[in-house]
mmCIF file of C-alpha atoms and ligand atoms in Angstrom:
data_model
loop_
_atom_site.group_PDB
_atom_site.id
_atom_site.type_symbol
_atom_site.label_atom_id
_atom_site.label_comp_id
_atom_site.label_asym_id
_atom_site.label_seq_id
_atom_site.Cartn_x
_atom_site.Cartn_y
_atom_site.Cartn_z
ATOM 1 C CA UNK V 228 6.585 -67.636 72.295
ATOM 2 C CA UNK V 229 7.841 -64.524 72.057
ATOM 3 C CA UNK V 230 10.595 -63.846 74.803
ATOM 4 C CA UNK V 231 11.984 -60.530 75.565
ATOM 5 C CA UNK V 232 14.952 -59.440 73.915
ATOM 6 C CA UNK V 233 17.947 -58.828 76.730
ATOM 7 C CA UNK V 234 20.675 -55.688 75.958
ATOM 8 C CA UNK V 235 23.745 -54.223 76.364
ATOM 9 C CA UNK V 236 24.545 -54.120 79.681
ATOM 10 C CA UNK V 237 22.998 -57.270 80.451
ATOM 11 C CA UNK V 238 25.557 -60.178 81.463
ATOM 12 C CA UNK V 239 24.081 -63.362 79.281
ATOM 13 C CA UNK V 240 25.374 -61.149 76.408
ATOM 14 C CA UNK V 241 28.781 -61.330 77.234
ATOM 15 C CA UNK V 242 29.147 -64.916 78.392
ATOM 16 C CA UNK V 243 31.135 -67.158 76.161
ATOM 17 C CA UNK V 244 27.359 -69.936 75.219
ATOM 18 C CA UNK V 245 28.139 -73.386 75.587
ATOM 19 C CA UNK V 246 27.968 -75.890 72.829
ATOM 20 C CA UNK V 247 24.522 -78.714 73.413
ATOM 21 C CA UNK V 248 23.866 -82.514 72.808
ATOM 22 C CA UNK V 249 21.151 -83.706 71.078
ATOM 23 C CA UNK V 250 19.627 -84.474 74.791
ATOM 24 C CA UNK V 251 18.190 -80.764 74.492
ATOM 25 C CA UNK V 252 14.818 -81.056 75.540
ATOM 26 C CA UNK V 253 12.581 -78.951 72.877
ATOM 27 C CA UNK V 254 15.030 -76.882 70.656
ATOM 28 C CA UNK V 255 12.253 -77.250 67.577
ATOM 29 C CA UNK V 256 10.111 -75.153 69.909
ATOM 30 C CA UNK V 257 13.586 -73.314 71.222
ATOM 31 C CA UNK V 258 14.058 -72.407 67.934
ATOM 32 C CA UNK V 259 10.078 -71.080 66.492
ATOM 33 C CA UNK V 260 10.274 -68.790 70.141
ATOM 34 C CA UNK V 261 13.373 -67.756 68.329
ATOM 35 C CA UNK V 262 12.293 -67.287 64.978
ATOM 36 C CA UNK V 263 8.814 -65.705 66.290
ATOM 37 C CA UNK V 264 10.649 -63.083 69.098
ATOM 38 C CA UNK V 265 12.854 -61.749 65.472
ATOM 39 C CA UNK V 266 9.929 -61.583 63.561
ATOM 40 C CA UNK V 267 8.193 -59.468 65.970
ATOM 41 C CA UNK V 268 11.054 -57.676 66.523
ATOM 42 C CA UNK V 269 11.529 -56.838 62.343
ATOM 43 C CA UNK V 270 15.973 -58.204 62.170
ATOM 44 C CA UNK V 271 17.187 -60.798 60.367
ATOM 45 C CA UNK V 272 18.877 -62.813 62.857
ATOM 46 C CA UNK V 273 19.206 -63.398 67.011
ATOM 47 C CA UNK V 274 21.055 -64.821 68.604
ATOM 48 C CA UNK V 275 20.442 -67.039 72.357
ATOM 49 C CA UNK V 276 22.153 -64.622 74.741
ATOM 50 C CA UNK V 277 19.761 -62.634 73.152
ATOM 51 C CA UNK V 278 16.503 -64.133 74.613
ATOM 52 C CA UNK V 279 18.797 -65.380 78.342
ATOM 53 C CA UNK V 280 20.938 -68.583 77.292
ATOM 54 C CA UNK V 281 23.277 -68.893 76.893
ATOM 55 C CA UNK V 282 23.856 -71.875 74.374
ATOM 56 C CA UNK V 283 24.840 -71.843 71.125
ATOM 57 C CA UNK V 284 22.295 -70.904 68.852
ATOM 58 C CA UNK V 285 21.166 -69.229 66.403
ATOM 59 C CA UNK V 286 18.460 -68.238 63.826
ATOM 60 C CA UNK V 287 18.066 -65.880 60.816
ATOM 61 C CA UNK V 288 16.163 -65.396 58.408
ATOM 62 C CA UNK V 289 17.017 -63.401 54.719
ATOM 63 C CA UNK V 290 14.293 -63.671 53.252
ATOM 64 C CA UNK V 291 11.912 -60.738 53.526
ATOM 65 C CA UNK V 292 15.135 -59.021 51.853
ATOM 66 C CA UNK V 293 15.111 -61.333 48.462
ATOM 67 C CA UNK V 294 13.250 -59.127 46.781
ATOM 68 C CA UNK V 295 15.966 -57.062 46.007
ATOM 69 C CA UNK V 296 18.520 -60.221 46.353
ATOM 70 C CA UNK V 297 16.605 -63.656 44.958
ATOM 71 C CA UNK V 298 19.717 -65.943 45.887
ATOM 72 C CA UNK V 299 18.525 -65.004 49.275
ATOM 73 C CA UNK V 300 14.525 -65.555 49.423
ATOM 74 C CA UNK V 301 14.519 -68.854 50.645
ATOM 75 C CA UNK V 302 17.562 -68.476 53.320
ATOM 76 C CA UNK V 303 15.775 -68.757 56.477
ATOM 77 C CA UNK V 304 18.067 -71.653 59.002
ATOM 78 C CA UNK V 305 18.433 -71.943 62.538
ATOM 79 C CA UNK V 306 21.889 -72.511 62.913
ATOM 80 C CA UNK V 307 22.300 -75.489 66.155
ATOM 81 C CA UNK V 308 26.553 -75.775 67.586
ATOM 82 C CA UNK V 309 28.398 -72.945 65.380
ATOM 83 C CA UNK V 310 31.528 -72.841 64.324
ATOM 84 C CA UNK V 311 32.946 -70.924 62.388
ATOM 85 C CA UNK V 312 36.807 -72.608 60.899
ATOM 86 C CA UNK V 313 38.118 -70.161 58.034
ATOM 87 C CA UNK V 314 37.539 -66.722 57.787
ATOM 88 C CA UNK V 315 39.413 -64.371 54.294
ATOM 89 C CA UNK V 316 38.251 -62.114 51.955
ATOM 90 C CA UNK V 317 38.754 -58.699 51.825
ATOM 91 C CA UNK V 318 37.495 -56.625 54.913
ATOM 92 C CA UNK V 319 34.093 -54.646 54.331
ATOM 93 C CA UNK V 320 32.490 -52.227 55.902
ATOM 94 C CA UNK V 321 28.931 -51.786 56.745
ATOM 95 C CA UNK V 322 26.592 -50.241 59.089
ATOM 96 C CA UNK V 323 25.384 -52.966 60.979
ATOM 97 C CA UNK V 324 22.816 -52.488 63.746
ATOM 98 C CA UNK V 325 21.787 -55.222 67.149
ATOM 99 C CA UNK V 326 18.462 -55.272 69.007
ATOM 100 C CA UNK V 327 20.266 -55.875 71.294
ATOM 101 C CA UNK V 328 21.221 -52.400 71.038
ATOM 102 C CA UNK V 329 17.881 -50.564 69.959
ATOM 103 C CA UNK V 330 18.715 -47.490 67.498
ATOM 104 C CA UNK V 331 21.769 -47.832 67.069
ATOM 105 C CA UNK V 332 23.852 -48.205 63.596
ATOM 106 C CA UNK V 333 27.595 -48.314 63.392
ATOM 107 C CA UNK V 334 29.465 -49.870 60.468
ATOM 108 C CA UNK V 335 31.501 -52.874 61.768
ATOM 109 C CA UNK V 336 34.021 -54.068 58.938
ATOM 110 C CA UNK V 337 33.654 -57.773 58.395
ATOM 111 C CA UNK V 338 35.625 -60.901 56.970
ATOM 112 C CA UNK V 339 33.863 -61.030 53.301
ATOM 113 C CA UNK V 340 33.845 -65.141 53.850
ATOM 114 C CA UNK V 341 33.939 -67.929 56.374
ATOM 115 C CA UNK V 342 33.564 -71.352 56.625
ATOM 116 C CA UNK V 343 30.974 -72.687 58.794
ATOM 117 C CA UNK V 344 30.476 -75.868 60.601
ATOM 118 C CA UNK V 345 26.590 -75.912 61.832
ATOM 119 C CA UNK V 346 24.189 -78.323 62.426
ATOM 120 C CA UNK V 347 20.954 -78.008 61.717
ATOM 121 C CA UNK V 348 17.748 -78.912 64.115
ATOM 122 C CA UNK V 349 17.441 -82.581 62.881
ATOM 123 C CA UNK V 350 21.230 -82.823 64.150
ATOM 124 C CA UNK V 351 22.690 -82.947 60.156
ATOM 125 C CA UNK V 352 25.950 -81.395 60.153
ATOM 126 C CA UNK V 353 26.713 -79.289 57.668
ATOM 127 C CA UNK V 354 30.018 -77.522 55.909
ATOM 128 C CA UNK V 355 29.001 -74.502 54.449
ATOM 129 C CA UNK V 356 30.923 -71.137 52.393
ATOM 130 C CA UNK V 357 29.562 -67.672 52.866
ATOM 131 C CA UNK V 358 29.926 -64.959 51.548
ATOM 132 C CA UNK V 359 28.409 -62.263 51.108
ATOM 133 C CA UNK V 360 25.383 -59.728 52.995
ATOM 134 C CA UNK V 361 24.273 -63.029 55.256
ATOM 135 C CA UNK V 362 28.519 -63.962 55.969
ATOM 136 C CA UNK V 363 27.901 -61.237 57.629
ATOM 137 C CA UNK V 364 24.646 -61.705 59.270
ATOM 138 C CA UNK V 365 26.307 -64.935 60.257
ATOM 139 C CA UNK V 366 29.940 -63.359 62.148
ATOM 140 C CA UNK V 367 27.407 -60.883 63.886
ATOM 141 C CA UNK V 368 25.269 -63.722 65.247
ATOM 142 C CA UNK V 369 28.053 -65.573 66.069
ATOM 143 C CA UNK V 370 30.159 -63.042 67.491
ATOM 144 C CA UNK V 371 26.515 -63.050 69.977
ATOM 145 C CA UNK V 372 28.087 -66.801 71.729
ATOM 146 C CA UNK V 373 31.254 -65.744 72.090
ATOM 147 C CA UNK V 374 30.309 -62.655 73.956
ATOM 148 C CA UNK V 375 30.957 -60.557 72.189
ATOM 149 C CA UNK V 376 28.759 -57.319 70.418
ATOM 150 C CA UNK V 377 28.950 -55.059 67.383
ATOM 151 C CA UNK V 378 30.022 -51.497 69.308
ATOM 152 C CA UNK V 379 33.219 -53.812 70.987
ATOM 153 C CA UNK V 380 34.586 -53.121 67.475
ATOM 154 C CA UNK V 381 34.414 -49.467 66.942
ATOM 155 C CA UNK V 382 37.272 -47.056 67.676
ATOM 156 C CA UNK V 383 38.053 -46.163 71.513
ATOM 157 C CA UNK V 384 36.642 -42.712 70.125
ATOM 158 C CA UNK V 385 33.269 -43.555 68.960
ATOM 159 C CA UNK V 386 32.844 -45.788 71.689
ATOM 160 C CA UNK V 387 33.720 -42.218 73.546
ATOM 161 C CA UNK V 388 30.801 -40.638 72.341
ATOM 162 C CA UNK V 389 28.058 -44.095 72.499
ATOM 163 C CA UNK V 390 29.004 -44.156 75.790
ATOM 164 C CA UNK V 391 25.713 -42.241 77.022
ATOM 165 C CA UNK V 392 23.637 -43.898 74.550
ATOM 166 C CA UNK V 393 24.882 -47.612 75.841
ATOM 167 C CA UNK V 394 24.445 -46.468 79.441
ATOM 168 C CA UNK V 395 20.242 -44.612 78.718
ATOM 169 C CA UNK V 396 19.857 -48.761 76.930
ATOM 170 C CA UNK V 397 20.738 -50.753 79.155
ATOM 171 C CA UNK V 398 18.603 -48.909 81.400
ATOM 172 C CA UNK V 399 16.055 -49.217 79.319
ATOM 173 C CA UNK V 400 15.286 -45.333 78.752
ATOM 174 C CA UNK V 401 15.037 -46.747 74.207
ATOM 175 C CA UNK V 402 12.317 -46.831 73.100
ATOM 176 C CA UNK V 403 10.855 -49.726 71.160
ATOM 177 C CA UNK V 404 8.719 -52.092 69.025
ATOM 178 C CA UNK V 405 9.644 -54.341 70.843
ATOM 179 C CA UNK V 406 9.977 -55.896 74.636
ATOM 180 C CA UNK V 407 13.253 -55.687 76.209
ATOM 181 C CA UNK V 408 14.604 -57.123 79.757
ATOM 182 C CA UNK V 409 16.727 -54.177 81.239
ATOM 183 C CA UNK V 410 19.306 -56.300 83.397
ATOM 184 C CA UNK V 411 19.588 -55.433 86.904
ATOM 185 C CA UNK V 412 22.083 -53.083 88.412
HETATM 186 NI NI1 NI M 147 22.890 -58.356 67.506
#
C-alpha cells in the first residue's frame, strides 16, 4: 500500500517518535508499505512520521546508487528503534533533499561517521558504524524521528529566503510525482 507523504508544516513531522516493542502489530507490513511508498516517490529513505506515524522506524534503500557505488548495491534495510550512540569524524557539507519538502535542496553539514544501534524486522539487535553517504542518509532519516528536518540546519538568512517556498509546500502548492498529505491549518 502506498501512503500519501506528509509535508512540511504537518505537526506529525515535529514530534519526537517513540520506540516500539515486539508486541507491535504488523511491523513487516508497515516496512513493506514504507518501502513501496518510498520507491514510488523515487526516494532513498523514508521515516515513519512521513507516513503519519510517530514511531521509531525508517527504511533506506541505497541499491539504486549501486552502479556508481558498488558497496551500496545490496543496502536495503529497515531500522527499528534506531539510536545514534556516537557521531565522529569531520563534518561534511553536501546538498540534501527530502520527500516531505518537495522541490527543495540545500547544503547540510553532517558527521562523516556514526555508530548506530537498531533492530531489524526480526528483532535482532545490531550495532554498526556507518560512514560516508550512508551515514548522511541515516542521520537525515534519524532526524525525522526527533522532529528535525534538514532545513532546520539552514542559516536564519537562508530560512528567510526559503520561507515562501516552505509556506507554499505546507499549503500543498507544489507539484510532486507522488501523493502528498497536506496539513490541516
Ligand atoms: Ni527527509
